[in-house]
C-alpha cells in the first residue's frame, strides 16, 4: 500500500492530500497501542535498536542534525544540564521553609505570615510552566530556557538582597515563575532526544532531580543560617542559578526537529549564539505553530480526559508533599527542640528516600513495560505505566498515617523521619508513573502534559500550605495526616478508572492534532 502524499499548510500543520490531519506526531495507533517489538525478526525498512528486535519509536531520519541521531553522550549531557536546572524551582522555593524562622525575627512578623511569600512562590512555579510550554512551541526550546534563566538569576539576586518583606515577597513570586523552566521543559527535551523505549529511565532521572529539590534547599539552608544571616542561602541559590545558566549557554542545544520534512527542507539552525538568542527559531516560526496555536496547546491538552484525571490524581496525592515540606520546621522546633542544624540533618531523610525511589524506579517501570510487551505480542498500552502506583500507594498511605501519629504522640525523631521517608519514596515512584503515562498517551504534547502535572503538584501545595499548620493545630496531626492518607487512598479510584477505561477514553477523545511536537 502506497502512503498518501503529505503537504504542509500555511499554519505549519501537516495534512494528507485528502485533508485529514497527519497522525504521525502521535507515534502510535490508538486501537493497537505501541508496536514495540518485531517478534518475527523481519525488520524490512524499519529501523531497530541495537538488540535487533526493538522498533525505534519514533523512526529517526537520516539527518545527522536529528536529535534522535545524536550520540548518547551528547544527549545525556543535555539531559543532565536540564535535570540539574530542574532542581532550581523547588530548591529555591523550599529554602524559604527554613529561612522564615530568622526572617520573622528580623521583620517582626509571625512565621506563618512570612510563609505567605513561599506560598506565592509555589503558586507561580506551577503557573509559569503553562507559559513555558506555549513559548517553547512558538519560539523554540533553547531560547525559552535561556531567557527564563536570565530573569531567574536576576530575581534570585533580588531575593538575596531584599531589605523588606514586601520586596522579598515580590522577588520570590517572580523567581518562582521563571525558575520553573526546566522543571516543565525537561519532558520536552526527553521527548525530542530519546526513543520510546528509553524515556521511562530518562524521566526517572529528570523527575528525581525536581522531587529531591524541595528537600535539598532546606537541608543546606538550615546549616547555613546556623552561623550566617538568612540571606546567605539565597546567595548560594543565586550562584547555583548562574551555574545552570552558564551550562545552558555553552552546552544545551535546540532539540526541536520536524521529521516530516526532508533534510533539504529543514530550516537553518544557525550558530550556537544565534540559536541561543532564538534568531533562527524566530525566522522559521511559520513552519511550526502560530502564536495562537501555541497558546491554545495547553488548553487543548487538559481537555483530554486522561490528562485531566491523572493530573487531578496527582493534585490529590502530591499536595501533601509540598504542604509538609513548607511547614515541617514549625512542627519540629517545638516538638523536639530542634534548631537550624537539627532541622538540616532531618532533611537527609527525604533525600535518601528519593534516591531509593530513583533506584527502584529505574527497573520497576521498565519491568512492568517489558512484562506487558512480552505477553502481548510486542505491543504496549500507556495504561501499563500506572501499575507502578499500585506499589507506591501503600508507602504513601502508611507514611502519612504514621507521620501524623508520630508528631502527635511525640515518638522518637528517627521514627518520624522513617515515616516521612516512606511517603516521599511512594511519591517519587508515582511521579514517574504519571509523567510517563501522560507522555505515552500524548507524545505530541510532551510539554503540555508536563506543565499540567507540574501545575497540579504546585497548586495542591499552594492550597495546603495556607491551612496545614492551622489544621494540625486545631485537630492534631493524627487526624489531619490521617485525612490526608484517606484522600490518597480514595484518589486511587481515579487510577483504577484509567487502568480500566483509559484506552476507551483515549479512543473517544482522539489524538491531539498539533502542528508540531
mmCIF file of N, CA and C in Angstrom, residues 334-406:
data_model
loop_
_atom_site.group_PDB
_atom_site.id
_atom_site.type_symbol
_atom_site.label_atom_id
_atom_site.label_comp_id
_atom_site.label_asym_id
_atom_site.label_seq_id
_atom_site.Cartn_x
_atom_site.Cartn_y
_atom_site.Cartn_z
ATOM 1 N N UNK A 334 9.224 23.067 68.047
ATOM 2 C CA UNK A 334 8.647 22.958 69.400
ATOM 3 C C UNK A 334 8.579 21.520 69.930
ATOM 4 N N UNK A 335 8.419 20.533 69.039
ATOM 5 C CA UNK A 335 8.258 19.151 69.480
ATOM 6 C C UNK A 335 9.572 18.548 69.979
ATOM 7 N N UNK A 336 10.637 18.744 69.210
ATOM 8 C CA UNK A 336 11.914 18.117 69.549
ATOM 9 C C UNK A 336 12.981 19.123 70.005
ATOM 10 N N UNK A 337 12.618 20.403 70.032
ATOM 11 C CA UNK A 337 13.594 21.418 70.399
ATOM 12 C C UNK A 337 14.688 21.563 69.359
ATOM 13 N N UNK A 338 14.345 21.299 68.106
ATOM 14 C CA UNK A 338 15.334 21.366 67.031
ATOM 15 C C UNK A 338 15.708 22.806 66.715
ATOM 16 N N UNK A 339 16.995 23.015 66.509
ATOM 17 C CA UNK A 339 17.499 24.272 65.969
ATOM 18 C C UNK A 339 17.756 24.089 64.481
ATOM 19 N N UNK A 340 18.347 25.091 63.819
ATOM 20 C CA UNK A 340 18.593 25.000 62.376
ATOM 21 C C UNK A 340 19.405 23.771 61.961
ATOM 22 N N UNK A 341 20.462 23.443 62.721
ATOM 23 C CA UNK A 341 21.299 22.301 62.345
ATOM 24 C C UNK A 341 20.526 20.991 62.413
ATOM 25 N N UNK A 342 19.753 20.812 63.476
ATOM 26 C CA UNK A 342 18.992 19.577 63.621
ATOM 27 C C UNK A 342 17.942 19.434 62.511
ATOM 28 N N UNK A 343 17.325 20.565 62.152
ATOM 29 C CA UNK A 343 16.351 20.538 61.057
ATOM 30 C C UNK A 343 17.058 20.159 59.749
ATOM 31 N N UNK A 344 18.268 20.690 59.567
ATOM 32 C CA UNK A 344 19.045 20.353 58.380
ATOM 33 C C UNK A 344 19.337 18.871 58.288
ATOM 34 N N UNK A 345 19.763 18.272 59.388
ATOM 35 C CA UNK A 345 20.020 16.829 59.404
ATOM 36 C C UNK A 345 18.750 16.030 59.114
ATOM 37 N N UNK A 346 17.620 16.524 59.620
ATOM 38 C CA UNK A 346 16.353 15.823 59.432
ATOM 39 C C UNK A 346 15.988 15.718 57.953
ATOM 40 N N UNK A 347 16.416 16.704 57.174
ATOM 41 C CA UNK A 347 16.077 16.721 55.753
ATOM 42 C C UNK A 347 16.908 15.739 54.931
ATOM 43 N N UNK A 348 17.840 15.047 55.553
ATOM 44 C CA UNK A 348 18.525 13.979 54.848
ATOM 45 C C UNK A 348 17.557 12.833 54.538
ATOM 46 N N UNK A 349 16.545 12.686 55.371
ATOM 47 C CA UNK A 349 15.596 11.581 55.208
ATOM 48 C C UNK A 349 14.929 11.563 53.834
ATOM 49 N N UNK A 350 14.249 12.644 53.408
ATOM 50 C CA UNK A 350 13.596 12.596 52.092
ATOM 51 C C UNK A 350 14.589 12.506 50.939
ATOM 52 N N UNK A 351 15.798 13.048 51.137
ATOM 53 C CA UNK A 351 16.812 12.949 50.085
ATOM 54 C C UNK A 351 17.155 11.475 49.847
ATOM 55 N N UNK A 352 17.370 10.735 50.935
ATOM 56 C CA UNK A 352 17.653 9.300 50.827
ATOM 57 C C UNK A 352 16.456 8.567 50.218
ATOM 58 N N UNK A 353 15.244 8.967 50.613
ATOM 59 C CA UNK A 353 14.032 8.326 50.087
ATOM 60 C C UNK A 353 13.907 8.512 48.582
ATOM 61 N N UNK A 354 14.222 9.701 48.086
ATOM 62 C CA UNK A 354 14.153 9.961 46.643
ATOM 63 C C UNK A 354 15.210 9.136 45.903
ATOM 64 N N UNK A 355 16.412 9.049 46.480
ATOM 65 C CA UNK A 355 17.474 8.246 45.854
ATOM 66 C C UNK A 355 17.042 6.780 45.759
ATOM 67 N N UNK A 356 16.448 6.270 46.821
ATOM 68 C CA UNK A 356 15.950 4.891 46.802
ATOM 69 C C UNK A 356 14.810 4.741 45.789
ATOM 70 N N UNK A 357 13.936 5.750 45.729
ATOM 71 C CA UNK A 357 12.838 5.723 44.764
ATOM 72 C C UNK A 357 13.344 5.731 43.330
ATOM 73 N N UNK A 358 14.409 6.496 43.078
ATOM 74 C CA UNK A 358 15.009 6.539 41.747
ATOM 75 C C UNK A 358 15.616 5.189 41.395
ATOM 76 N N UNK A 359 16.317 4.589 42.361
ATOM 77 C CA UNK A 359 16.965 3.294 42.130
ATOM 78 C C UNK A 359 15.940 2.196 41.855
ATOM 79 N N UNK A 360 14.882 2.157 42.670
ATOM 80 C CA UNK A 360 13.841 1.149 42.468
ATOM 81 C C UNK A 360 13.070 1.416 41.169
ATOM 82 N N UNK A 361 12.753 2.694 40.939
ATOM 83 C CA UNK A 361 12.004 3.050 39.742
ATOM 84 C C UNK A 361 12.757 2.775 38.456
ATOM 85 N N UNK A 362 14.096 2.789 38.518
ATOM 86 C CA UNK A 362 14.918 2.559 37.327
ATOM 87 C C UNK A 362 14.580 1.220 36.684
ATOM 88 N N UNK A 363 14.295 0.205 37.511
ATOM 89 C CA UNK A 363 13.941 -1.106 36.942
ATOM 90 C C UNK A 363 12.444 -1.400 37.039
ATOM 91 N N UNK A 364 11.755 -0.791 38.022
ATOM 92 C CA UNK A 364 10.342 -1.109 38.233
ATOM 93 C C UNK A 364 9.475 -0.728 37.034
ATOM 94 N N UNK A 365 9.644 0.497 36.525
ATOM 95 C CA UNK A 365 8.814 0.961 35.412
ATOM 96 C C UNK A 365 9.094 0.153 34.147
ATOM 97 N N UNK A 366 10.363 -0.151 33.908
ATOM 98 C CA UNK A 366 10.706 -0.979 32.752
ATOM 99 C C UNK A 366 10.217 -2.413 32.927
ATOM 100 N N UNK A 367 10.200 -2.903 34.169
ATOM 101 C CA UNK A 367 9.741 -4.269 34.424
ATOM 102 C C UNK A 367 8.289 -4.444 33.992
ATOM 103 N N UNK A 368 7.432 -3.521 34.406
ATOM 104 C CA UNK A 368 6.022 -3.613 34.028
ATOM 105 C C UNK A 368 5.851 -3.498 32.519
ATOM 106 N N UNK A 369 6.629 -2.587 31.888
ATOM 107 C CA UNK A 369 6.521 -2.396 30.441
ATOM 108 C C UNK A 369 6.971 -3.643 29.679
ATOM 109 N N UNK A 370 8.129 -4.175 30.041
ATOM 110 C CA UNK A 370 8.663 -5.340 29.333
ATOM 111 C C UNK A 370 7.783 -6.572 29.534
ATOM 112 N N UNK A 371 7.241 -6.713 30.744
ATOM 113 C CA UNK A 371 6.365 -7.846 31.015
ATOM 114 C C UNK A 371 5.120 -7.797 30.133
ATOM 115 N N UNK A 372 4.532 -6.603 30.000
ATOM 116 C CA UNK A 372 3.331 -6.459 29.185
ATOM 117 C C UNK A 372 3.655 -6.702 27.712
ATOM 118 N N UNK A 373 4.750 -6.116 27.232
ATOM 119 C CA UNK A 373 5.139 -6.274 25.831
ATOM 120 C C UNK A 373 5.371 -7.750 25.503
ATOM 121 N N UNK A 374 6.014 -8.466 26.419
ATOM 122 C CA UNK A 374 6.327 -9.885 26.208
ATOM 123 C C UNK A 374 5.075 -10.736 26.109
ATOM 124 N N UNK A 375 4.052 -10.380 26.881
ATOM 125 C CA UNK A 375 2.821 -11.192 26.913
ATOM 126 C C UNK A 375 1.735 -10.682 25.968
ATOM 127 N N UNK A 376 2.034 -9.603 25.216
ATOM 128 C CA UNK A 376 1.021 -9.043 24.310
ATOM 129 C C UNK A 376 1.574 -8.851 22.897
ATOM 130 N N UNK A 377 2.390 -9.813 22.483
ATOM 131 C CA UNK A 377 2.865 -9.873 21.095
ATOM 132 C C UNK A 377 3.585 -8.593 20.662
ATOM 133 N N UNK A 378 4.414 -8.062 21.550
ATOM 134 C CA UNK A 378 5.237 -6.913 21.197
ATOM 135 C C UNK A 378 4.545 -5.574 21.237
ATOM 136 N N UNK A 379 3.332 -5.542 21.757
ATOM 137 C CA UNK A 379 2.588 -4.278 21.814
ATOM 138 C C UNK A 379 2.513 -3.741 23.231
ATOM 139 N N UNK A 380 2.268 -2.426 23.324
ATOM 140 C CA UNK A 380 2.282 -1.759 24.631
ATOM 141 C C UNK A 380 1.177 -0.720 24.694
ATOM 142 N N UNK A 381 0.504 -0.631 25.846
ATOM 143 C CA UNK A 381 -0.526 0.381 26.085
ATOM 144 C C UNK A 381 -0.058 1.320 27.201
ATOM 145 N N UNK A 382 -0.280 2.622 27.066
ATOM 146 C CA UNK A 382 0.167 3.584 28.077
ATOM 147 C C UNK A 382 -0.319 3.285 29.493
ATOM 148 N N UNK A 383 -1.505 2.687 29.620
ATOM 149 C CA UNK A 383 -2.062 2.423 30.954
ATOM 150 C C UNK A 383 -1.189 1.488 31.791
ATOM 151 N N UNK A 384 -0.284 0.756 31.149
ATOM 152 C CA UNK A 384 0.623 -0.132 31.879
ATOM 153 C C UNK A 384 1.508 0.669 32.835
ATOM 154 N N UNK A 385 1.805 1.898 32.481
ATOM 155 C CA UNK A 385 2.657 2.742 33.334
ATOM 156 C C UNK A 385 2.041 2.946 34.720
ATOM 157 N N UNK A 386 0.722 2.899 34.801
ATOM 158 C CA UNK A 386 0.037 3.183 36.065
ATOM 159 C C UNK A 386 0.163 2.053 37.073
ATOM 160 N N UNK A 387 0.620 0.888 36.640
ATOM 161 C CA UNK A 387 0.734 -0.248 37.550
ATOM 162 C C UNK A 387 1.742 0.019 38.664
ATOM 163 N N UNK A 388 2.717 0.857 38.396
ATOM 164 C CA UNK A 388 3.719 1.165 39.418
ATOM 165 C C UNK A 388 3.093 1.865 40.623
ATOM 166 N N UNK A 389 1.979 2.559 40.409
ATOM 167 C CA UNK A 389 1.315 3.269 41.511
ATOM 168 C C UNK A 389 0.743 2.273 42.522
ATOM 169 N N UNK A 390 0.418 1.074 42.067
ATOM 170 C CA UNK A 390 -0.064 0.037 42.990
ATOM 171 C C UNK A 390 1.021 -0.274 44.027
ATOM 172 N N UNK A 391 2.266 -0.249 43.593
ATOM 173 C CA UNK A 391 3.396 -0.470 44.507
ATOM 174 C C UNK A 391 3.605 0.744 45.403
ATOM 175 N N UNK A 392 3.423 1.936 44.853
ATOM 176 C CA UNK A 392 3.719 3.174 45.585
ATOM 177 C C UNK A 392 2.671 3.520 46.634
ATOM 178 N N UNK A 393 1.402 3.199 46.364
ATOM 179 C CA UNK A 393 0.300 3.640 47.222
ATOM 180 C C UNK A 393 0.442 3.214 48.687
ATOM 181 N N UNK A 394 0.757 1.969 48.999
ATOM 182 C CA UNK A 394 0.876 1.589 50.417
ATOM 183 C C UNK A 394 1.940 2.402 51.165
ATOM 184 N N UNK A 395 3.031 2.725 50.501
ATOM 185 C CA UNK A 395 4.077 3.528 51.135
ATOM 186 C C UNK A 395 3.562 4.924 51.477
ATOM 187 N N UNK A 396 2.761 5.503 50.568
ATOM 188 C CA UNK A 396 2.233 6.846 50.818
ATOM 189 C C UNK A 396 1.224 6.842 51.963
ATOM 190 N N UNK A 397 0.316 5.865 51.966
ATOM 191 C CA UNK A 397 -0.722 5.814 52.999
ATOM 192 C C UNK A 397 -0.115 5.544 54.375
ATOM 193 N N UNK A 398 0.717 4.516 54.460
ATOM 194 C CA UNK A 398 1.350 4.184 55.743
ATOM 195 C C UNK A 398 2.226 5.326 56.221
ATOM 196 N N UNK A 399 2.976 5.925 55.305
ATOM 197 C CA UNK A 399 3.846 7.032 55.681
ATOM 198 C C UNK A 399 3.091 8.207 56.273
ATOM 199 N N UNK A 400 1.991 8.609 55.640
ATOM 200 C CA UNK A 400 1.204 9.743 56.130
ATOM 201 C C UNK A 400 0.537 9.446 57.473
ATOM 202 N N UNK A 401 -0.075 8.277 57.584
ATOM 203 C CA UNK A 401 -0.776 7.926 58.825
ATOM 204 C C UNK A 401 0.186 7.917 60.007
ATOM 205 N N UNK A 402 1.308 7.234 59.854
ATOM 206 C CA UNK A 402 2.243 7.098 60.966
ATOM 207 C C UNK A 402 3.049 8.366 61.214
ATOM 208 N N UNK A 403 3.214 9.203 60.185
ATOM 209 C CA UNK A 403 3.862 10.501 60.407
ATOM 210 C C UNK A 403 2.991 11.356 61.317
ATOM 211 N N UNK A 404 1.679 11.359 61.055
ATOM 212 C CA UNK A 404 0.768 12.101 61.911
ATOM 213 C C UNK A 404 0.749 11.564 63.325
ATOM 214 N N UNK A 405 0.754 10.236 63.477
ATOM 215 C CA UNK A 405 0.791 9.606 64.804
ATOM 216 C C UNK A 405 2.068 9.996 65.546
ATOM 217 N N UNK A 406 3.178 9.964 64.846
ATOM 218 C CA UNK A 406 4.472 10.238 65.471
ATOM 219 C C UNK A 406 4.576 11.683 65.952
#
